[in-house]
CSV table of C-alpha atoms in Angstrom, one decimal:
chain,number,residue,atom,x,y,z
A,36,MET,CA,114.7,77.0,81.1
A,37,LYS,CA,116.6,78.9,83.8
A,38,ALA,CA,114.6,80.3,86.7
A,39,LYS,CA,114.1,84.0,86.8
A,40,LEU,CA,115.6,86.0,89.6
A,41,LEU,CA,113.5,88.3,91.6
A,42,HIS,CA,115.1,91.1,93.6
A,43,VAL,CA,113.1,91.8,97.0
A,44,LEU,CA,113.6,94.8,98.7
A,45,GLY,CA,113.5,94.4,102.3
A,46,GLY,CA,114.2,91.5,104.4
A,47,GLY,CA,111.8,91.9,107.3
A,48,GLN,CA,108.7,89.8,108.6
A,49,TRP,CA,106.5,91.6,106.2
A,50,GLN,CA,108.6,90.7,103.1
A,51,LEU,CA,108.6,86.8,104.1
A,52,PRO,CA,105.2,85.9,102.2
A,53,THR,CA,106.7,87.4,99.1
A,54,VAL,CA,109.9,85.4,99.2
A,55,ARG,CA,108.1,82.4,100.1
A,56,LEU,CA,105.6,82.7,97.2
A,57,ALA,CA,108.3,83.7,94.7
A,58,LYS,CA,110.2,80.6,95.6
A,59,ALA,CA,106.9,78.3,95.5
A,60,LEU,CA,106.4,79.8,92.0
A,61,GLY,CA,109.7,78.4,90.8
A,62,HIS,CA,111.6,81.7,90.9
A,63,ARG,CA,115.1,82.4,92.5
A,64,VAL,CA,115.1,85.3,95.0
A,65,LEU,CA,117.6,88.0,95.9
A,66,VAL,CA,117.0,90.0,99.1
A,67,SER,CA,118.6,93.2,100.3
A,68,ASP,CA,118.3,95.1,103.4
A,69,MET,CA,120.3,97.7,105.3
A,70,TYR,CA,120.3,95.2,108.3
A,71,ARG,CA,122.9,92.4,108.8
A,72,GLU,CA,120.4,89.9,110.5
A,73,ARG,CA,117.0,89.5,108.6
A,74,PRO,CA,114.5,86.7,108.7
A,75,ALA,CA,114.1,86.6,104.8
A,76,TYR,CA,117.8,86.0,104.3
A,77,ALA,CA,117.2,82.3,105.3
A,78,LEU,CA,114.6,81.8,102.6
A,79,ALA,CA,116.3,83.7,99.8
A,80,ASP,CA,118.8,82.1,97.3
A,81,GLU,CA,121.1,85.3,97.6
A,82,HIS,CA,121.1,88.2,100.1
A,83,GLU,CA,123.2,91.4,100.4
A,84,VAL,CA,123.4,94.0,103.2
A,85,VAL,CA,122.4,97.2,101.0
A,86,ASP,CA,120.3,100.2,102.3
A,87,ILE,CA,117.1,100.0,100.1
A,88,THR,CA,116.8,103.7,99.8
A,89,ASP,CA,120.1,104.1,98.3
A,90,CYS,CA,119.1,103.9,94.6
A,91,GLY,CA,122.6,103.9,93.3
A,92,ALA,CA,124.0,101.0,95.5
A,93,THR,CA,120.8,99.0,94.8
A,94,LEU,CA,121.4,99.4,91.0
A,95,GLN,CA,124.8,98.2,91.2
A,96,LEU,CA,123.7,95.0,93.1
A,97,ALA,CA,120.9,94.5,90.9
A,98,SER,CA,123.2,95.0,87.8
A,99,ARG,CA,125.8,92.5,89.3
A,100,TYR,CA,123.3,89.9,89.8
A,101,ARG,CA,121.7,90.4,86.5
A,102,ILE,CA,118.2,90.4,88.0
A,103,ASP,CA,115.0,89.7,86.0
A,104,GLY,CA,112.6,91.7,88.1
A,105,ILE,CA,112.5,93.9,91.3
A,106,ILE,CA,109.7,94.5,93.9
A,107,CYS,CA,109.1,96.6,96.8
A,108,ASP,CA,105.6,95.7,97.6
A,109,THR,CA,105.2,96.3,101.5
A,110,THR,CA,107.2,99.4,102.4
A,111,ASP,CA,107.3,102.9,101.3
A,112,VAL,CA,110.9,103.5,101.6
A,113,GLY,CA,112.0,101.3,98.9
A,114,VAL,CA,109.2,102.0,96.5
A,115,ALA,CA,111.2,104.7,94.6
A,116,THR,CA,114.3,102.7,94.5
A,117,ALA,CA,112.7,99.6,93.0
A,118,ALA,CA,111.2,102.0,90.3
A,119,PHE,CA,114.6,103.8,89.6
A,120,VAL,CA,116.4,100.4,89.3
A,121,ALA,CA,113.7,99.0,86.9
A,122,GLU,CA,113.8,102.0,84.8
A,123,ARG,CA,117.5,102.1,84.6
A,124,LEU,CA,117.6,98.2,83.7
A,125,GLY,CA,114.6,98.1,81.3
A,126,LEU,CA,112.5,96.0,83.6
A,127,PRO,CA,108.9,96.4,84.4
A,128,GLY,CA,108.1,99.1,86.9
A,129,ILE,CA,106.0,101.9,87.8
A,130,GLY,CA,108.5,104.7,86.8
A,131,TYR,CA,110.8,106.6,89.0
A,132,GLU,CA,108.9,110.1,88.9
A,133,THR,CA,105.5,108.3,89.4
A,134,ALA,CA,107.1,106.5,92.5
A,135,ARG,CA,108.2,110.0,93.9
A,136,ASN,CA,104.5,111.1,93.5
A,137,PHE,CA,103.1,108.3,95.8
A,138,THR,CA,106.0,108.5,98.5
A,139,ASP,CA,106.4,112.4,98.8
A,140,LYS,CA,103.1,113.9,100.4
A,141,GLY,CA,104.0,117.2,99.1
A,142,ARG,CA,104.2,116.2,95.5
A,143,MET,CA,101.0,114.4,96.1
A,144,ARG,CA,99.3,117.3,97.4
A,145,ARG,CA,100.6,119.6,94.6
A,146,LEU,CA,99.4,117.4,91.8
A,147,THR,CA,96.0,116.6,93.2
A,148,ALA,CA,95.2,120.3,93.9
A,149,ALA,CA,96.4,121.2,90.4
A,150,ALA,CA,94.0,118.7,88.9
A,151,GLY,CA,91.3,120.4,90.7
A,152,MET,CA,90.6,117.7,93.4
A,153,VAL,CA,89.3,118.6,96.9
A,154,VAL,CA,92.3,118.4,99.1
A,155,PRO,CA,93.1,119.5,102.8
A,156,ARG,CA,94.5,123.1,103.0
A,157,TYR,CA,98.1,122.7,103.3
A,158,ARG,CA,101.5,124.3,103.5
A,159,LEU,CA,104.9,122.8,102.9
A,160,LEU,CA,107.9,123.9,105.1
A,161,SER,CA,111.6,123.0,104.6
A,162,SER,CA,112.5,125.0,107.7
A,163,ALA,CA,110.9,126.1,110.8
A,164,ALA,CA,110.8,129.8,109.6
A,165,GLY,CA,107.0,130.9,108.9
A,166,LEU,CA,105.8,127.8,110.9
A,167,THR,CA,103.4,130.0,113.0
A,168,ALA,CA,102.1,131.8,110.0
A,169,ALA,CA,101.5,128.6,107.9
A,170,ALA,CA,99.7,126.9,110.6
A,171,ALA,CA,97.6,130.1,111.1
A,172,GLU,CA,96.8,130.1,107.2
A,173,VAL,CA,95.9,126.6,107.4
A,174,ALA,CA,93.8,126.9,110.5
A,175,TYR,CA,93.4,124.7,113.6
A,176,PRO,CA,92.7,121.8,114.0
A,177,LEU,CA,95.4,120.6,111.8
A,178,ILE,CA,98.0,117.8,111.1
A,179,VAL,CA,101.7,118.2,111.3
A,180,LYS,CA,103.6,115.4,109.4
A,181,PRO,CA,106.8,114.3,107.4
A,182,VAL,CA,106.4,114.2,103.7
A,183,ASP,CA,108.0,111.0,103.2
A,184,SER,CA,107.6,108.7,106.3
A,185,GLN,CA,105.2,105.9,107.0
A,186,SER,CA,103.0,104.1,109.6
A,187,GLY,CA,102.2,107.6,111.2
A,188,ARG,CA,105.5,108.1,112.4
A,189,GLY,CA,106.1,111.8,113.0
A,190,VAL,CA,102.5,112.7,112.9
A,191,SER,CA,100.7,115.0,115.2
A,192,ARG,CA,97.2,116.4,115.2
A,193,LEU,CA,96.9,119.6,117.0
A,194,SER,CA,93.7,121.5,118.1
A,195,GLY,CA,95.6,124.7,119.0
A,196,PRO,CA,99.0,126.3,118.7
A,197,ASP,CA,100.2,124.7,122.0
A,198,GLY,CA,102.9,122.2,121.0
A,199,LEU,CA,103.5,123.3,117.4
A,200,ASP,CA,107.0,123.6,117.7
A,201,ALA,CA,107.5,120.2,119.1
A,202,ALA,CA,105.1,118.7,116.5
A,203,TYR,CA,107.2,120.3,113.7
A,204,ARG,CA,110.6,119.0,115.4
A,205,LEU,CA,109.3,115.5,115.5
A,206,ALA,CA,107.9,115.6,111.9
A,207,ARG,CA,111.3,117.0,110.7
A,208,SER,CA,113.3,114.2,112.7
A,209,CYS,CA,111.2,111.6,110.8
A,210,SER,CA,111.4,113.2,107.2
A,211,ARG,CA,114.3,111.9,105.1
A,212,SER,CA,114.0,115.0,102.8
A,213,GLY,CA,113.6,117.4,106.0
A,214,GLU,CA,110.3,118.6,104.4
A,215,VAL,CA,107.1,118.9,106.7
A,216,LEU,CA,103.6,118.9,105.7
A,217,ILE,CA,101.0,121.0,107.5
A,218,GLU,CA,97.4,120.3,106.5
A,219,SER,CA,94.0,121.0,107.8
A,220,CYS,CA,92.0,118.2,109.4
A,221,VAL,CA,89.0,117.0,107.2
A,222,ASP,CA,85.7,116.0,109.0
A,223,GLY,CA,84.1,112.9,107.8
A,224,SER,CA,84.5,109.1,107.5
A,225,GLU,CA,87.8,107.7,106.8
A,226,ILE,CA,88.2,104.8,104.4
A,227,ILE,CA,90.8,102.6,102.9
A,228,VAL,CA,90.7,101.6,99.2
A,229,ASP,CA,92.8,98.7,98.1
A,230,GLY,CA,93.3,97.7,94.3
A,231,PHE,CA,95.4,97.0,91.1
A,232,VAL,CA,96.0,98.9,88.2
A,233,VAL,CA,96.6,96.8,84.8
A,234,ALA,CA,97.4,98.8,81.5
A,235,GLY,CA,95.9,102.1,83.2
A,236,THR,CA,92.7,100.5,84.4
A,237,ALA,CA,92.1,100.4,88.1
A,238,ARG,CA,90.4,97.4,89.6
A,239,ILE,CA,89.1,98.0,93.3
A,240,LEU,CA,89.5,94.8,95.3
A,241,GLY,CA,88.5,96.2,98.8
A,242,ILE,CA,87.1,99.1,100.6
A,243,ALA,CA,87.3,99.5,104.4
A,244,ARG,CA,86.3,101.9,107.1
A,245,LYS,CA,88.6,103.0,109.7
A,246,VAL,CA,87.8,103.6,113.5
A,247,PRO,CA,90.3,105.8,115.3
A,248,PHE,CA,91.3,105.2,119.0
A,249,ALA,CA,89.3,107.8,121.1
A,250,ASP,CA,92.5,109.1,122.5
A,251,SER,CA,94.6,109.0,119.5
A,252,LEU,CA,92.5,110.2,116.4
A,253,THR,CA,95.5,109.6,113.8
A,254,VAL,CA,95.7,105.8,114.8
A,255,SER,CA,93.0,103.3,113.8
A,256,SER,CA,91.5,100.9,116.4
A,257,ARG,CA,89.7,99.0,113.5
A,258,ILE,CA,90.0,98.5,109.9
A,259,HIS,CA,86.8,96.9,108.7
A,260,TYR,CA,85.9,95.5,105.3
A,261,PRO,CA,82.3,95.2,105.1
A,262,GLY,CA,82.0,93.7,101.8
A,263,ALA,CA,79.4,95.0,99.2
A,264,LEU,CA,78.6,98.8,99.5
A,265,PRO,CA,75.6,100.6,98.0
A,266,ASN,CA,76.1,101.1,94.4
A,267,ALA,CA,75.9,104.9,94.6
A,268,GLU,CA,78.6,105.1,97.1
A,269,PHE,CA,80.9,102.5,95.4
A,270,GLU,CA,80.7,104.4,92.2
A,271,ARG,CA,81.4,107.8,93.7
A,272,ILE,CA,84.7,106.3,95.6
A,273,ARG,CA,85.6,104.3,92.3
A,274,ALA,CA,85.5,107.6,90.2
A,275,THR,CA,87.6,109.6,92.6
A,276,VAL,CA,90.2,106.6,93.1
A,277,CYS,CA,90.6,106.2,89.3
A,278,PHE,CA,91.1,109.9,88.9
A,279,THR,CA,93.7,110.2,91.6
A,280,LEU,CA,95.7,107.3,90.4
A,281,SER,CA,95.7,108.8,86.9
A,282,VAL,CA,96.9,112.1,88.0
A,283,LEU,CA,99.6,110.6,90.1
A,284,GLY,CA,100.7,108.3,87.0
A,285,LEU,CA,100.1,104.9,88.1
A,286,GLN,CA,99.7,102.8,85.1
A,287,ASP,CA,100.4,99.2,86.5
A,288,GLY,CA,100.7,97.7,90.1
A,289,VAL,CA,99.1,97.6,93.5
A,290,PHE,CA,97.9,100.5,95.5
A,291,HIS,CA,96.6,101.2,99.0
A,292,ALA,CA,95.0,104.5,99.4
A,293,GLU,CA,93.2,106.4,102.3
A,294,PHE,CA,90.4,108.9,101.5
A,295,MET,CA,88.1,111.0,103.7
A,296,LEU,CA,84.2,110.8,103.0
A,297,SER,CA,83.2,114.2,103.7
A,298,GLY,CA,79.8,115.2,102.6
A,299,GLU,CA,79.8,114.8,98.8
A,300,HIS,CA,83.4,114.9,98.5
A,301,VAL,CA,85.9,112.0,98.4
A,302,VAL,CA,88.9,113.6,99.8
A,303,PRO,CA,92.5,112.0,99.1
A,304,LEU,CA,94.7,111.7,102.2
A,305,ASP,CA,97.6,109.4,101.3
A,306,ILE,CA,98.0,106.8,98.5
A,307,ALA,CA,100.8,104.3,98.4
A,308,ALA,CA,101.9,102.3,95.3
A,309,ARG,CA,102.5,99.3,97.5
A,310,GLY,CA,100.4,96.7,99.4
A,311,GLY,CA,98.6,97.8,102.7
A,312,GLY,CA,100.3,96.8,106.0
A,313,ASP,CA,98.7,94.8,108.9
A,314,MET,CA,98.3,91.8,106.6
A,315,ILE,CA,95.9,93.5,104.2
A,316,TYR,CA,97.9,92.8,101.3
A,317,THR,CA,98.9,89.1,102.1
A,318,HIS,CA,95.7,87.9,104.0
A,319,VAL,CA,92.7,90.2,103.7
A,320,LEU,CA,92.8,91.2,99.9
A,321,PRO,CA,92.8,87.5,98.8
A,322,HIS,CA,90.0,86.6,101.0
A,323,ILE,CA,87.6,89.5,100.1
A,324,SER,CA,88.4,89.8,96.4
A,325,GLY,CA,89.5,86.3,95.5
A,326,VAL,CA,92.6,87.7,93.9
A,327,ASN,CA,96.1,86.7,95.2
A,328,VAL,CA,97.7,90.3,94.7
A,329,ASN,CA,101.0,89.2,96.1
A,330,GLN,CA,101.3,86.8,93.1
A,331,ALA,CA,100.1,89.5,90.7
A,332,MET,CA,102.8,91.8,91.8
A,333,ILE,CA,105.5,89.1,91.4
A,334,GLU,CA,104.3,88.2,88.0
A,335,ARG,CA,104.1,92.1,87.1
A,336,ALA,CA,107.8,92.4,88.2
A,337,LEU,CA,108.9,89.6,86.2
A,338,GLY,CA,107.1,90.7,83.0
A,339,GLU,CA,104.4,88.0,82.9
A,340,PRO,CA,100.9,88.4,82.2
A,341,VAL,CA,98.7,89.6,85.2
A,342,HIS,CA,94.9,89.0,85.2
A,343,ILE,CA,93.0,90.6,88.1
A,344,ASN,CA,89.6,89.2,88.2
A,345,PRO,CA,87.7,90.0,91.5
A,346,LEU,CA,84.6,88.3,93.0
A,347,ALA,CA,81.4,89.9,91.9
A,348,VAL,CA,80.5,90.3,95.6
A,349,PRO,CA,83.4,91.0,98.1
A,350,ARG,CA,83.5,89.0,101.5
A,351,ALA,CA,84.1,90.7,104.8
A,352,ALA,CA,87.3,91.2,106.8
A,353,ASN,CA,88.3,92.8,109.8
A,354,ILE,CA,91.5,94.0,111.7
A,355,GLU,CA,90.8,94.7,115.3
A,356,PHE,CA,93.6,96.5,117.3
A,357,PHE,CA,94.0,96.1,121.0
A,358,SER,CA,95.2,98.2,123.9
A,359,MET,CA,97.4,97.3,126.9
A,360,PRO,CA,97.9,99.1,130.3
A,361,ARG,CA,100.7,101.6,130.4
A,362,GLY,CA,104.1,100.0,131.7
A,363,THR,CA,106.5,97.1,130.8
A,364,ILE,CA,105.1,93.9,129.4
A,365,ALA,CA,106.0,90.9,131.6
A,366,GLU,CA,104.1,88.1,130.0
A,367,ILE,CA,101.5,87.7,127.4
A,368,GLY,CA,98.9,84.8,127.8
A,369,GLY,CA,96.2,83.2,125.6
A,370,ALA,CA,97.6,83.7,122.1
A,371,ASP,CA,97.1,80.1,120.9
A,372,ALA,CA,93.6,80.1,122.1
A,373,ALA,CA,92.8,83.3,120.4
A,374,ALA,CA,94.4,82.1,117.3
A,375,ALA,CA,92.4,78.9,117.4
A,376,VAL,CA,89.0,80.7,117.0
A,377,ALA,CA,87.4,79.8,114.0
A,378,GLY,CA,87.7,82.7,111.4
A,379,VAL,CA,90.8,84.2,112.8
A,380,VAL,CA,93.7,84.1,110.4
A,381,ALA,CA,96.3,85.9,112.6
A,382,VAL,CA,97.0,87.1,116.1
A,383,HIS,CA,99.8,89.5,115.8
A,384,PHE,CA,101.9,91.3,118.3
A,385,ASN,CA,104.0,94.6,117.7
A,386,LEU,CA,105.0,94.6,121.4
A,387,GLN,CA,106.5,91.7,123.4
A,388,ALA,CA,107.6,90.8,126.9
A,389,GLY,CA,110.0,93.2,128.0
A,390,ASP,CA,108.7,96.1,125.7
A,391,GLU,CA,107.2,99.5,127.2
A,392,VAL,CA,103.6,100.2,126.4
A,393,GLY,CA,103.3,103.9,126.0
A,394,PRO,CA,101.2,106.6,124.3
A,395,LEU,CA,99.7,105.7,120.7
A,396,GLU,CA,102.4,107.9,119.0
A,397,HIS,CA,102.0,106.3,115.7
A,398,LYS,CA,100.6,102.9,114.3
A,399,ASP,CA,103.5,100.7,115.2
A,400,ARG,CA,103.1,101.6,118.8
A,401,ARG,CA,99.9,99.5,119.0
A,402,PRO,CA,100.6,96.5,121.1
A,403,GLY,CA,98.9,94.1,118.4
A,404,TYR,CA,96.0,93.0,116.5
A,405,VAL,CA,93.7,90.2,115.3
A,406,VAL,CA,93.0,89.5,111.8
A,407,SER,CA,89.3,87.8,111.1
A,408,LEU,CA,87.6,86.7,107.9
A,409,ALA,CA,84.1,85.8,107.1
A,410,ASP,CA,81.5,86.3,104.7
A,411,ASN,CA,79.2,88.4,107.1
A,412,PRO,CA,80.4,91.9,108.2
A,413,ALA,CA,78.8,91.5,111.7
A,414,GLU,CA,80.2,88.1,112.2
A,415,VAL,CA,83.7,89.0,111.2
A,416,ILE,CA,83.8,91.7,113.9
A,417,GLU,CA,82.4,89.2,116.7
A,418,ILE,CA,85.0,86.7,115.6
A,419,ALA,CA,87.5,89.4,116.6
A,420,ARG,CA,86.2,90.4,119.7
A,421,ARG,CA,85.9,86.7,120.7
A,422,ALA,CA,89.5,86.0,120.1
A,423,ILE,CA,90.8,89.2,121.9
A,424,SER,CA,88.7,88.4,124.9
A,425,LEU,CA,91.0,85.4,125.3
A,426,LEU,CA,94.1,87.4,125.5
A,427,ARG,CA,95.7,88.3,128.8
A,428,VAL,CA,98.7,90.3,129.7
A,429,ARG,CA,100.9,90.9,133.1
A,430,MET,CA,102.5,94.0,133.4
A,431,ALA,CA,105.9,94.3,135.4
A,432,GLY,CA,105.2,94.8,139.1
A,433,ASP,CA,101.8,92.9,138.9
A,434,ASP,CA,100.9,89.7,140.6
A,435,GLY,CA,98.4,88.4,137.9
A,436,PHE,CA,97.1,88.7,134.3
A,437,THR,CA,94.5,91.4,133.3
A,438,SER,CA,92.3,91.4,130.1
A,439,ILE,CA,93.5,93.0,127.1
A,440,GLY,CA,91.2,95.8,125.5
């Protein structure tokens, strides 16, 4: 029997686990990406240089190769393209309109508000006309962000009108559609909910609490999966998550959602129909839930049966982000020692020697993070701290190494 051909959108480092796993499962893999040099090309059976945001070009490519399934499980920018191609070729997918509901924050806000959910006050702008009035209607403090970006790019938090024009221009520059969302800040505790939907039934695989940096409230310094939650709190979250997914139309597939626990309300902030970044999808979820979500997504894309059976009591995990002094990185030390700490599964650097450490404008400007796994929620944080304490950095112009915070 001929091996099935899986089309993976994106050929960067975050697609490597999907390509490796698909190959290990006996499938052939086609990778497409807009860049000519990508690490996943070396692992794939075939690769082509095609922009994954271009639905038409990707459809032509997929048709030419006669693919058996298509997947975009780690980046928002290709989710709608994968859905479009699957729909046109009669392959398993979430549906193009559903994909747009999850990748356009304006649509997401309109749909959840129309369904009667508690959502932030918001206004959508396609030009700077009416910017000041829209901000006044929403009321400060507020968030200005593009409707269709990711990783916090182009997002600004304003406590007053100073910087409003600059925040709008930044958001507009990061918006592929040119539309900008202005919304109120919601007080409370921010959480992440990860899970999988099978035939319309959502299974929650992990709930994490986010802790922001003190000097950048839109960027997390820690993502902590404590394991089991009190039943009442879990049920309140579960009910809101299931209703939100139903409103947005997700019937099958992975999801990564951000909510704010604000009093008695669970307020949707952002929901993605893809796996969570920072190794949540590939490392954290299999540990805390016992479910290989990556394999489930591959099976679903290829039309194979999917079984989601999480552990009765979830385990704990932690993603701890570290900081560095401002300036140019000359050298990083201690990475091997940090990675060798028991319970650490990854020490990842977003920035390398020669890169500039600047303000935390968005998530990808964090220097890096440590992923730790354990059964105990307190232990998993201590493991991460122990690993980070071993890291050192030498900045350009300095004679010696300093600790990483």
